[in-house]
PDB file of C-alpha atoms in Angstrom:
ATOM      1  CA  MET A   1     127.815  78.253 144.475  1.00 62.00           C
ATOM      2  CA  SER A   2     130.206  75.363 144.835  1.00 67.00           C
ATOM      3  CA  LYS A   3     133.309  74.843 142.719  1.00 67.00           C
ATOM      4  CA  LYS A   4     131.671  71.857 141.065  1.00 61.00           C
ATOM      5  CA  GLU A   5     128.648  73.936 139.944  1.00 67.00           C
ATOM      6  CA  GLU A   6     130.947  76.694 138.648  1.00 68.00           C
ATOM      7  CA  LYS A   7     132.912  74.151 136.614  1.00 64.00           C
ATOM      8  CA  VAL A   8     129.683  72.751 135.105  1.00 58.00           C
ATOM      9  CA  GLU A   9     128.557  76.262 134.117  1.00 69.00           C
ATOM     10  CA  GLU A  10     131.918  76.983 132.451  1.00 68.00           C
ATOM     11  CA  VAL A  11     131.693  73.779 130.410  1.00 55.00           C
ATOM     12  CA  VAL A  12     128.115  74.595 129.365  1.00 55.00           C
ATOM     13  CA  GLU A  13     129.120  78.135 128.308  1.00 64.00           C
ATOM     14  CA  GLU A  14     132.109  76.841 126.314  1.00 61.00           C
ATOM     15  CA  THR A  15     129.902  74.267 124.587  1.00 55.00           C
ATOM     16  CA  ALA A  16     127.323  76.918 123.716  1.00 53.00           C
ATOM     17  CA  LEU A  17     130.020  79.166 122.244  1.00 53.00           C
ATOM     18  CA  GLU A  18     131.405  76.321 120.152  1.00 49.00           C
ATOM     19  CA  GLU A  19     127.930  75.542 118.803  1.00 47.00           C
ATOM     20  CA  LYS A  20     127.363  79.175 117.833  1.00 47.00           C
ATOM     21  CA  VAL A  21     130.621  79.230 115.888  1.00 46.00           C
ATOM     22  CA  GLU A  22     129.689  76.029 114.096  1.00 46.00           C
ATOM     23  CA  ILE A  23     126.307  77.419 113.067  1.00 46.00           C
ATOM     24  CA  ALA A  24     127.855  80.662 111.778  1.00 49.00           C
ATOM     25  CA  THR A  25     130.319  78.841 109.513  1.00 59.00           C
ATOM     26  CA  ASN A  26     127.495  76.965 107.757  1.00 67.00           C
ATOM     27  CA  LEU A  27     125.389  80.064 107.140  1.00 73.00           C
ATOM     28  CA  ASN A  28     124.650  81.030 103.524  1.00 81.00           C
ATOM     29  CA  ILE A  29     122.996  84.362 102.782  1.00 85.00           C
ATOM     30  CA  SER A  30     121.612  84.961  99.303  1.00 87.00           C
ATOM     31  CA  GLU A  31     122.572  88.033  97.325  1.00 89.00           C
ATOM     32  CA  GLU A  32     118.906  89.033  97.170  1.00 89.00           C
ATOM     33  CA  VAL A  33     118.713  89.231 100.979  1.00 91.00           C
ATOM     34  CA  ILE A  34     121.847  91.389 101.065  1.00 93.00           C
ATOM     35  CA  GLY A  35     120.286  93.560  98.350  1.00 92.00           C
ATOM     36  CA  ILE A  36     117.129  94.037 100.398  1.00 92.00           C
ATOM     37  CA  ILE A  37     119.143  95.024 103.480  1.00 93.00           C
ATOM     38  CA  ALA A  38     121.240  97.491 101.463  1.00 94.00           C
ATOM     39  CA  GLY A  39     118.217  98.934  99.659  1.00 92.00           C
ATOM     40  CA  LEU A  40     116.277  99.544 102.851  1.00 93.00           C
ATOM     41  CA  ALA A  41     119.281 101.125 104.573  1.00 94.00           C
ATOM     42  CA  ALA A  42     119.928 103.461 101.628  1.00 93.00           C
ATOM     43  CA  SER A  43     116.285 104.459 101.216  1.00 90.00           C
ATOM     44  CA  GLU A  44     116.146 105.638 104.839  1.00 92.00           C
ATOM     45  CA  VAL A  45     118.914 108.210 104.291  1.00 94.00           C
ATOM     46  CA  GLU A  46     117.686 111.810 104.262  1.00 93.00           C
ATOM     47  CA  GLY A  47     118.074 113.296 100.784  1.00 92.00           C
ATOM     48  CA  ILE A  48     117.535 110.100  98.803  1.00 92.00           C
ATOM     49  CA  ALA A  49     114.283 110.365  96.873  1.00 89.00           C
ATOM     50  CA  GLY A  50     114.206 106.759  95.708  1.00 86.00           C
ATOM     51  CA  MET A  51     116.035 103.920  94.103  1.00 85.00           C
ATOM     52  CA  GLN A  52     116.569 103.814  90.359  1.00 77.00           C
ATOM     53  CA  LEU A  53     115.554 100.747  88.386  1.00 66.00           C
ATOM     54  CA  GLY A  54     118.348  99.398  86.237  1.00 59.00           C
ATOM     55  CA  PHE A  55     117.757  97.740  82.880  1.00 55.00           C
ATOM     56  CA  VAL A  56     117.655  94.217  84.325  1.00 54.00           C
ATOM     57  CA  ASP A  57     115.447  95.344  87.226  1.00 52.00           C
ATOM     58  CA  GLY A  58     113.046  96.957  84.759  1.00 53.00           C
ATOM     59  CA  ILE A  59     112.724  93.739  82.760  1.00 56.00           C
ATOM     60  CA  ASN A  60     112.241  91.725  85.957  1.00 55.00           C
ATOM     61  CA  GLN A  61     109.486  94.086  87.088  1.00 53.00           C
ATOM     62  CA  ILE A  62     107.706  93.754  83.721  1.00 55.00           C
ATOM     63  CA  LEU A  63     107.930  89.962  83.980  1.00 58.00           C
ATOM     64  CA  GLY A  64     106.444  90.042  87.467  1.00 56.00           C
ATOM     65  CA  SER A  65     109.441  89.616  89.739  1.00 53.00           C
ATOM     66  CA  SER A  66     108.837  91.017  93.215  1.00 51.00           C
ATOM     67  CA  LYS A  67     112.243  92.605  93.866  1.00 55.00           C
ATOM     68  CA  LYS A  68     110.634  95.749  95.247  1.00 63.00           C
ATOM     69  CA  TYR A  69     113.037  96.265  98.142  1.00 64.00           C
ATOM     70  CA  SER A  70     116.226  95.416  96.290  1.00 73.00           C
ATOM     71  CA  LYS A  71     115.563  97.444  93.137  1.00 81.00           C
ATOM     72  CA  GLY A  72     118.449  99.683  92.213  1.00 88.00           C
ATOM     73  CA  VAL A  73     120.920  97.498  94.129  1.00 92.00           C
ATOM     74  CA  LYS A  74     123.589  95.289  92.608  1.00 92.00           C
ATOM     75  CA  ILE A  75     125.471  92.848  94.842  1.00 93.00           C
ATOM     76  CA  GLU A  76     128.757  91.114  94.124  1.00 93.00           C
ATOM     77  CA  LEU A  77     129.628  88.474  96.720  1.00 91.00           C
ATOM     78  CA  VAL A  78     133.105  86.913  96.728  1.00 90.00           C
ATOM     79  CA  GLY A  79     133.716  84.652  99.702  1.00 86.00           C
ATOM     80  CA  LYS A  80     132.987  86.688 102.826  1.00 88.00           C
ATOM     81  CA  LYS A  81     133.431  90.069 101.082  1.00 93.00           C
ATOM     82  CA  VAL A  82     130.592  91.919  99.434  1.00 95.00           C
ATOM     83  CA  THR A  83     130.588  94.877  97.052  1.00 95.00           C
ATOM     84  CA  VAL A  84     127.363  96.888  96.850  1.00 95.00           C
ATOM     85  CA  ASP A  85     126.400  99.150  93.937  1.00 95.00           C
ATOM     86  CA  ILE A  86     123.387 101.366  94.585  1.00 94.00           C
ATOM     87  CA  PHE A  87     121.591 103.454  91.957  1.00 94.00           C
ATOM     88  CA  VAL A  88     119.614 106.328  93.491  1.00 92.00           C
ATOM     89  CA  ASN A  89     117.710 109.505  92.750  1.00 93.00           C
ATOM     90  CA  VAL A  90     118.379 112.420  95.104  1.00 94.00           C
ATOM     91  CA  LYS A  91     116.179 115.314  96.150  1.00 94.00           C
ATOM     92  CA  TYR A  92     116.842 118.693  94.564  1.00 94.00           C
ATOM     93  CA  GLY A  93     118.827 121.032  96.817  1.00 93.00           C
ATOM     94  CA  VAL A  94     120.756 118.457  98.852  1.00 94.00           C
ATOM     95  CA  ARG A  95     124.532 118.288  98.857  1.00 95.00           C
ATOM     96  CA  ILE A  96     125.181 115.087  96.894  1.00 95.00           C
ATOM     97  CA  PRO A  97     128.563 114.167  98.469  1.00 95.00           C
ATOM     98  CA  ASP A  98     127.014 114.369 101.965  1.00 96.00           C
ATOM     99  CA  VAL A  99     124.054 112.200 100.959  1.00 95.00           C
ATOM    100  CA  ALA A 100     126.347 109.674  99.270  1.00 95.00           C
ATOM    101  CA  TRP A 101     128.609 109.498 102.344  1.00 97.00           C
ATOM    102  CA  ALA A 102     125.610 108.979 104.643  1.00 96.00           C
ATOM    103  CA  ALA A 103     124.233 106.276 102.338  1.00 96.00           C
ATOM    104  CA  GLN A 104     127.594 104.486 102.186  1.00 96.00           C
ATOM    105  CA  THR A 105     127.877 104.494 105.966  1.00 96.00           C
ATOM    106  CA  ALA A 106     124.282 103.334 106.496  1.00 96.00           C
ATOM    107  CA  VAL A 107     124.555 100.510 103.959  1.00 95.00           C
ATOM    108  CA  LYS A 108     127.943  99.343 105.251  1.00 96.00           C
ATOM    109  CA  ASN A 109     126.758  99.282 108.870  1.00 96.00           C
ATOM    110  CA  ALA A 110     123.481  97.540 108.060  1.00 95.00           C
ATOM    111  CA  VAL A 111     125.020  94.823 105.890  1.00 95.00           C
ATOM    112  CA  GLU A 112     127.903  94.117 108.271  1.00 95.00           C
ATOM    113  CA  ASN A 113     125.707  94.099 111.391  1.00 95.00           C
ATOM    114  CA  MET A 114     122.932  91.955 109.941  1.00 94.00           C
ATOM    115  CA  THR A 115     124.963  89.459 107.907  1.00 92.00           C
ATOM    116  CA  GLY A 116     128.423  89.358 109.467  1.00 90.00           C
ATOM    117  CA  LEU A 117     129.984  89.772 106.014  1.00 92.00           C
ATOM    118  CA  GLU A 118     132.772  92.251 105.315  1.00 94.00           C
ATOM    119  CA  VAL A 119     131.743  95.110 103.031  1.00 95.00           C
ATOM    120  CA  ALA A 120     134.600  95.784 100.603  1.00 95.00           C
ATOM    121  CA  ALA A 121     132.934  98.769  98.885  1.00 95.00           C
ATOM    122  CA  VAL A 122     129.657 100.643  98.646  1.00 96.00           C
ATOM    123  CA  ASN A 123     129.363 102.497  95.334  1.00 96.00           C
ATOM    124  CA  ILE A 124     126.639 105.146  95.153  1.00 95.00           C
ATOM    125  CA  ASN A 125     125.533 106.009  91.614  1.00 94.00           C
ATOM    126  CA  VAL A 126     123.338 109.112  91.383  1.00 93.00           C
ATOM    127  CA  GLN A 127     121.042 108.570  88.401  1.00 92.00           C
ATOM    128  CA  GLY A 128     118.794 111.607  88.695  1.00 91.00           C
ATOM    129  CA  ILE A 129     117.403 114.506  90.699  1.00 92.00           C
ATOM    130  CA  ILE A 130     113.802 114.645  91.889  1.00 91.00           C
ATOM    131  CA  PHE A 131     112.098 118.017  92.250  1.00 89.00           C
ATOM    132  CA  GLU A 132     109.554 118.483  95.048  1.00 77.00           C
ATOM    133  CA  LYS A 133     106.681 119.975  93.007  1.00 70.00           C
ATOM    134  CA  GLU A 134     104.182 117.407  94.281  1.00 54.00           C
ATOM    135  CA  GLU A 135     104.614 118.554  97.908  1.00 51.00           C
ATOM    136  CA  LYS A 136     103.939 122.204  97.010  1.00 56.00           C
ATOM    137  CA  LYS A 137     100.741 121.241  95.159  1.00 54.00           C
ATOM    138  CA  ALA A 138      99.577 119.243  98.176  1.00 48.00           C
ATOM    139  CA  GLU A 139     100.192 122.223 100.516  1.00 54.00           C
ATOM    140  CA  VAL A 140      98.155 124.557  98.285  1.00 54.00           C
ATOM    141  CA  THR A 141      95.280 122.077  98.157  1.00 53.00           C
ATOM    142  CA  VAL A 142      95.209 121.768 101.969  1.00 50.00           C
ATOM    143  CA  GLU A 143      95.204 125.569 102.358  1.00 54.00           C
ATOM    144  CA  GLN A 144      92.294 125.909  99.900  1.00 54.00           C
ATOM    145  CA  VAL A 145      90.274 123.300 101.778  1.00 51.00           C
ATOM    146  CA  GLU A 146      90.846 125.037 105.131  1.00 52.00           C
ATOM    147  CA  GLU A 147      89.559 128.393 103.788  1.00 53.00           C
TER     148      GLU A 147
END
């Protein structure tokens, strides 16, 4: 490759980088999208049985709002910093501090990687404990069918 071609490639790469920076500065992400990302990340953590509906979420669900993935998540966005409050139910028998730590890490990583925003805090609020009685009933029913 000649020096002239190398120079042209460098200019093209610099221009592409400048355009990417310009696009990123004009990007607006709604709080609902951040809530969905945080809710999905938290719900995938082992030990979390589900998200807890808050009072406002409960009213929205009654009125027909489709905030299924962001239920139990409250977002506060100030500039490029976001604070996430998550309200969860945990499974009986898990160590709550370990589950909360894993959820904080998962939510922080997901929000920062997908949005480019800085996560100031992830607050995990344990609202209840879910017992696994339904799974035991299902196992008994399967055993009875097999006999």
